[in-house]
Tab-separated table of C-alpha atoms in Angstrom:
chain	number	residue	atom	x	y	z
A	1	MET	CA	114.519	186.926	159.316
A	2	ARG	CA	114.487	187.548	156.273
A	3	VAL	CA	117.121	185.459	155.972
A	4	HIS	CA	115.797	181.941	157.553
A	5	LYS	CA	112.326	183.193	154.840
A	6	LEU	CA	114.621	183.007	152.534
A	7	THR	CA	116.359	179.926	153.693
A	8	PHE	CA	112.836	178.380	154.026
A	9	ALA	CA	111.975	179.627	150.609
A	10	ALA	CA	114.890	177.427	148.792
A	11	LEU	CA	113.952	175.124	151.141
A	12	ALA	CA	110.931	174.585	150.267
A	13	VAL	CA	111.872	174.211	146.754
A	14	ALA	CA	114.186	172.757	146.449
A	15	ALA	CA	111.872	169.996	148.507
A	16	GLY	CA	109.027	170.473	145.436
A	17	LEU	CA	112.115	169.904	142.780
A	18	SER	CA	112.798	166.825	144.433
A	19	LEU	CA	109.300	165.836	144.517
A	20	THR	CA	108.457	166.221	140.958
A	21	ALA	CA	112.104	163.744	140.649
A	22	CYS	CA	110.184	160.751	142.303
A	23	GLN	CA	107.043	161.542	140.783
A	24	ASN	CA	108.738	161.660	137.322
A	25	ASP	CA	110.569	158.595	137.863
A	26	HIS	CA	108.386	156.599	139.239
A	27	ALA	CA	105.983	157.851	136.663
A	28	GLY	CA	108.630	156.957	133.986
A	29	THR	CA	108.888	152.640	135.082
A	30	GLY	CA	104.892	152.813	135.311
A	31	GLN	CA	105.229	153.768	131.522
A	32	SER	CA	107.822	151.078	131.846
A	33	ASP	CA	106.475	148.236	133.190
A	34	PRO	CA	103.845	147.645	130.737
A	35	SER	CA	106.348	149.099	128.035
A	36	SER	CA	108.014	145.428	129.530
A	37	PRO	CA	104.789	142.989	128.768
A	38	SER	CA	103.805	145.022	125.657
A	39	THR	CA	107.956	143.894	124.217
A	40	VAL	CA	107.472	140.732	124.948
A	41	SER	CA	103.379	140.341	123.891
A	42	SER	CA	105.364	141.793	121.060
A	43	SER	CA	107.663	139.379	120.300
A	44	GLY	CA	105.835	137.337	122.106
A	45	GLY	CA	102.566	138.018	120.136
A	46	GLY	CA	105.269	137.623	116.587
A	47	SER	CA	106.171	134.013	117.825
A	48	ASP	CA	103.091	133.693	118.287
A	49	SER	CA	102.485	135.025	115.047
A	50	GLY	CA	104.951	132.817	113.977
A	51	SER	CA	103.157	130.173	114.952
A	52	SER	CA	100.308	130.897	114.622
A	53	ASP	CA	101.152	130.981	111.238
A	54	GLN	CA	103.563	127.721	111.529
A	55	GLY	CA	101.959	126.625	114.285
A	56	GLY	CA	98.527	127.629	113.294
A	57	ALA	CA	97.603	127.567	109.737
A	58	LYS	CA	100.425	125.400	109.594
A	59	ASN	CA	99.340	123.552	112.311
A	60	SER	CA	95.506	122.946	110.741
A	61	ALA	CA	97.483	120.983	108.728
A	62	GLY	CA	99.326	121.172	112.334
A	63	THR	CA	101.580	119.423	114.596
A	64	SER	CA	101.788	116.908	111.855
A	65	PHE	CA	103.120	118.719	109.842
A	66	ALA	CA	106.045	120.183	111.845
A	67	THR	CA	106.089	116.769	112.716
A	68	ASN	CA	106.530	115.680	108.904
A	69	SER	CA	109.242	119.141	109.082
A	70	GLY	CA	111.328	117.092	112.108
A	71	THR	CA	110.884	113.937	109.952
A	72	THR	CA	111.680	115.144	106.952
A	73	SER	CA	115.190	117.058	108.682
A	74	SER	CA	116.195	113.975	110.882
A	75	GLY	CA	115.833	112.370	107.040
A	76	GLY	CA	113.012	110.591	107.431
A	77	THR	CA	111.836	111.918	103.394
A	78	GLY	CA	115.729	111.726	102.663
A	79	THR	CA	115.657	108.503	103.589
A	80	ALA	CA	111.958	107.500	101.907
A	81	ALA	CA	113.344	109.661	98.744
A	82	GLY	CA	116.132	106.771	98.925
A	83	THR	CA	113.943	104.082	99.385
A	84	GLY	CA	112.394	105.230	96.485
A	85	SER	CA	115.799	105.507	94.449
A	86	ASN	CA	116.299	101.989	95.706
A	87	ALA	CA	112.989	100.904	94.592
A	88	ASN	CA	114.053	102.405	90.973
A	89	ALA	CA	117.907	100.786	90.973
A	90	LYS	CA	115.880	97.381	91.694
A	91	VAL	CA	115.639	94.755	89.120
A	92	GLY	CA	112.169	93.136	89.542
A	93	LYS	CA	111.777	90.226	88.004
A	94	CYS	CA	110.603	90.098	84.284
A	95	ARG	CA	106.519	88.954	83.396
A	96	THR	CA	105.360	87.073	80.611
A	97	ASP	CA	103.202	90.801	79.264
A	98	GLU	CA	106.230	92.164	79.256
A	99	LEU	CA	108.090	89.805	77.218
A	100	GLU	CA	107.173	88.424	73.913
A	101	ILE	CA	108.463	84.934	73.392
A	102	THR	CA	109.170	83.081	70.013
A	103	ALA	CA	110.719	79.491	69.259
A	104	LYS	CA	112.456	78.406	66.161
A	105	ASP	CA	113.750	75.540	64.469
A	106	ASN	CA	117.160	75.577	64.872
A	107	THR	CA	117.847	71.490	64.348
A	108	ILE	CA	121.944	71.247	62.936
A	109	ASP	CA	122.215	68.550	60.398
A	110	GLY	CA	123.615	65.399	61.939
A	111	ASP	CA	123.125	66.347	65.590
A	112	PRO	CA	121.475	63.316	66.847
A	113	ASP	CA	118.236	65.226	68.768
A	114	GLY	CA	116.133	68.209	66.768
A	115	THR	CA	116.314	71.272	68.455
A	116	VAL	CA	114.150	74.679	68.990
A	117	VAL	CA	114.793	77.877	70.240
A	118	VAL	CA	112.904	80.428	72.234
A	119	THR	CA	113.761	83.269	72.669
A	120	LEU	CA	113.049	86.217	74.921
A	121	THR	CA	112.391	89.677	74.699
A	122	ASN	CA	111.998	92.859	76.728
A	123	HIS	CA	109.751	94.794	75.606
A	124	SER	CA	109.269	96.575	78.783
A	125	GLY	CA	110.375	99.284	79.316
A	126	ARG	CA	112.132	98.549	82.235
A	127	ASP	CA	114.836	96.123	82.747
A	128	CYS	CA	114.274	93.065	84.431
A	129	THR	CA	115.714	89.528	85.401
A	130	ILE	CA	115.495	86.535	84.385
A	131	SER	CA	116.656	82.733	85.496
A	132	GLY	CA	115.908	79.331	86.132
A	133	TYR	CA	114.078	77.119	83.633
A	134	ALA	CA	111.132	77.967	81.808
A	135	GLY	CA	107.909	75.782	82.102
A	136	VAL	CA	107.674	74.008	78.307
A	137	ASP	CA	104.725	71.949	77.522
A	138	LEU	CA	104.169	69.761	73.854
A	139	LYS	CA	100.876	69.842	73.306
A	140	THR	CA	99.684	66.652	71.252
A	141	ASN	CA	97.804	64.805	69.717
A	142	ALA	CA	97.806	61.932	72.794
A	143	GLY	CA	97.660	65.113	75.079
A	144	SER	CA	100.132	67.732	77.577
A	145	LEU	CA	104.061	66.641	77.619
A	146	SER	CA	105.827	67.847	79.595
A	147	ALA	CA	109.984	68.938	79.047
A	148	LYS	CA	112.212	67.354	81.563
A	149	ARG	CA	114.799	69.973	82.793
A	150	THR	CA	118.588	68.785	81.139
A	151	GLY	CA	119.649	69.631	84.642
A	152	GLN	CA	122.299	72.212	83.920
A	153	GLN	CA	123.347	75.059	85.707
A	154	ALA	CA	120.867	77.539	85.776
A	155	GLY	CA	123.052	82.175	86.225
A	156	SER	CA	121.121	85.431	87.081
A	157	ALA	CA	120.679	87.522	84.200
A	158	ILE	CA	119.486	91.345	83.611
A	159	LEU	CA	117.753	91.483	80.789
A	160	LYS	CA	118.024	95.039	78.990
A	161	ASN	CA	115.190	96.427	77.316
A	162	GLY	CA	114.729	95.927	74.001
A	163	LYS	CA	116.971	93.020	74.495
A	164	SER	CA	116.806	89.125	74.297
A	165	THR	CA	117.691	85.982	75.518
A	166	TYR	CA	116.818	81.956	74.835
A	167	PHE	CA	116.438	78.911	75.853
A	168	PRO	CA	116.790	75.541	73.725
A	169	VAL	CA	113.872	72.904	73.240
A	170	ASN	CA	115.615	69.330	72.606
A	171	TYR	CA	114.126	66.631	71.497
A	172	PRO	CA	113.538	62.815	69.643
A	173	PHE	CA	113.348	62.717	65.771
A	174	ASN	CA	110.901	60.001	64.439
A	175	LYS	CA	112.895	57.536	63.439
A	176	SER	CA	110.314	54.869	63.570
A	177	GLY	CA	108.945	54.527	60.275
A	178	GLY	CA	105.459	55.221	61.794
A	179	SER	CA	103.234	57.425	62.618
A	180	GLY	CA	104.049	58.513	65.966
A	181	VAL	CA	103.491	61.140	68.113
A	182	ARG	CA	101.895	64.720	66.301
A	183	ILE	CA	102.664	68.081	68.062
A	184	THR	CA	100.512	71.066	67.870
A	185	GLY	CA	101.415	72.790	70.009
A	186	LEU	CA	104.153	74.958	72.244
A	187	VAL	CA	103.384	76.472	76.080
A	188	VAL	CA	106.083	78.349	77.445
A	189	THR	CA	105.994	79.961	81.468
A	190	PRO	CA	108.331	81.750	81.693
A	191	PRO	CA	110.748	81.790	84.882
A	192	ASP	CA	108.960	82.338	88.547
A	193	GLU	CA	105.944	82.715	86.323
A	194	THR	CA	102.057	81.590	86.027
A	195	LYS	CA	100.911	82.749	83.094
A	196	SER	CA	101.491	80.944	79.653
A	197	VAL	CA	101.470	81.957	75.415
A	198	THR	CA	101.245	79.382	73.543
A	199	LEU	CA	103.344	79.445	70.844
A	200	ASN	CA	103.016	77.626	67.193
A	201	TRP	CA	105.556	74.187	67.106
A	202	PRO	CA	108.325	74.915	64.421
A	203	GLY	CA	110.451	71.665	64.728
A	204	ALA	CA	109.123	68.182	63.101
A	205	ALA	CA	105.764	67.605	62.832
A	206	THR	CA	105.853	64.293	65.599
A	207	LEU	CA	107.448	62.756	68.198
A	208	PRO	CA	108.437	59.026	68.271
A	209	VAL	CA	106.136	57.008	70.636
A	210	THR	CA	107.530	55.764	74.043
A	211	ASP	CA	106.754	53.496	76.495
A	212	GLY	CA	106.675	56.516	79.118
A	213	SER	CA	109.693	55.853	80.864
A	214	GLY	CA	110.912	59.019	80.799
A	215	SER	CA	110.149	62.870	78.957
A	216	PRO	CA	111.875	62.742	75.500
A	217	VAL	CA	111.745	66.035	75.512
A	218	LYS	CA	114.346	68.431	77.024
A	219	VAL	CA	114.708	72.517	77.940
A	220	GLY	CA	117.516	73.784	79.208
A	221	PRO	CA	117.708	77.262	80.947
A	222	VAL	CA	117.977	80.478	80.380
A	223	GLY	CA	120.751	81.726	78.589
A	224	SER	CA	122.319	78.750	77.496
A	225	ALA	CA	121.624	78.523	74.039
A	226	GLY	CA	123.468	81.739	71.863
A	227	GLN	CA	121.663	83.938	70.049
A	228	GLY	CA	119.426	82.387	66.838
A	229	GLY	CA	120.411	79.338	68.358
């Protein structure tokens, strides 16, 4: 009987230990279950926190910031910068307000006609393009007289900041012996512009009276006269 009691006691102890172990395992699982969501929460919290920093603080500038960021990585901002860069690289047209316009007599002895050379100097602080014919009108005591284009090919050129280009205005001498038509001013409109400048006329004082069949005054394209003439 003693042996049986001892065996039962041993079995009881073993069963008790086994039950305790099961309970401990279950308790550990119970601790690890919350710990798992806690880790996710923590990792999600870190992500959410980062999301919240990027998608909350930055997202209060919002998803739009994320979108801009995405656009940047896809080259959106790069494209904008490229566009800006191209815009800077692209040379704009010379404007009247950016040009210093002057005129001087450049008639050479023996020439059949008189010549006035108009100088266009770029003082815009940037390079600009200029091409074609300027508008030229002579103010006279008989009204305004528009110069006729010579028909020469007009090339396109970049006028560097601080540099000049020139074109000629040719007119007939008044050899009639009469008073002719008195010139009172020179009006110049740069190519592709609508704003004009009025200058003193530096050439001969009068033009011969014509029958009105055409303008006796001719203008060449920009760049067709050399420096000073």
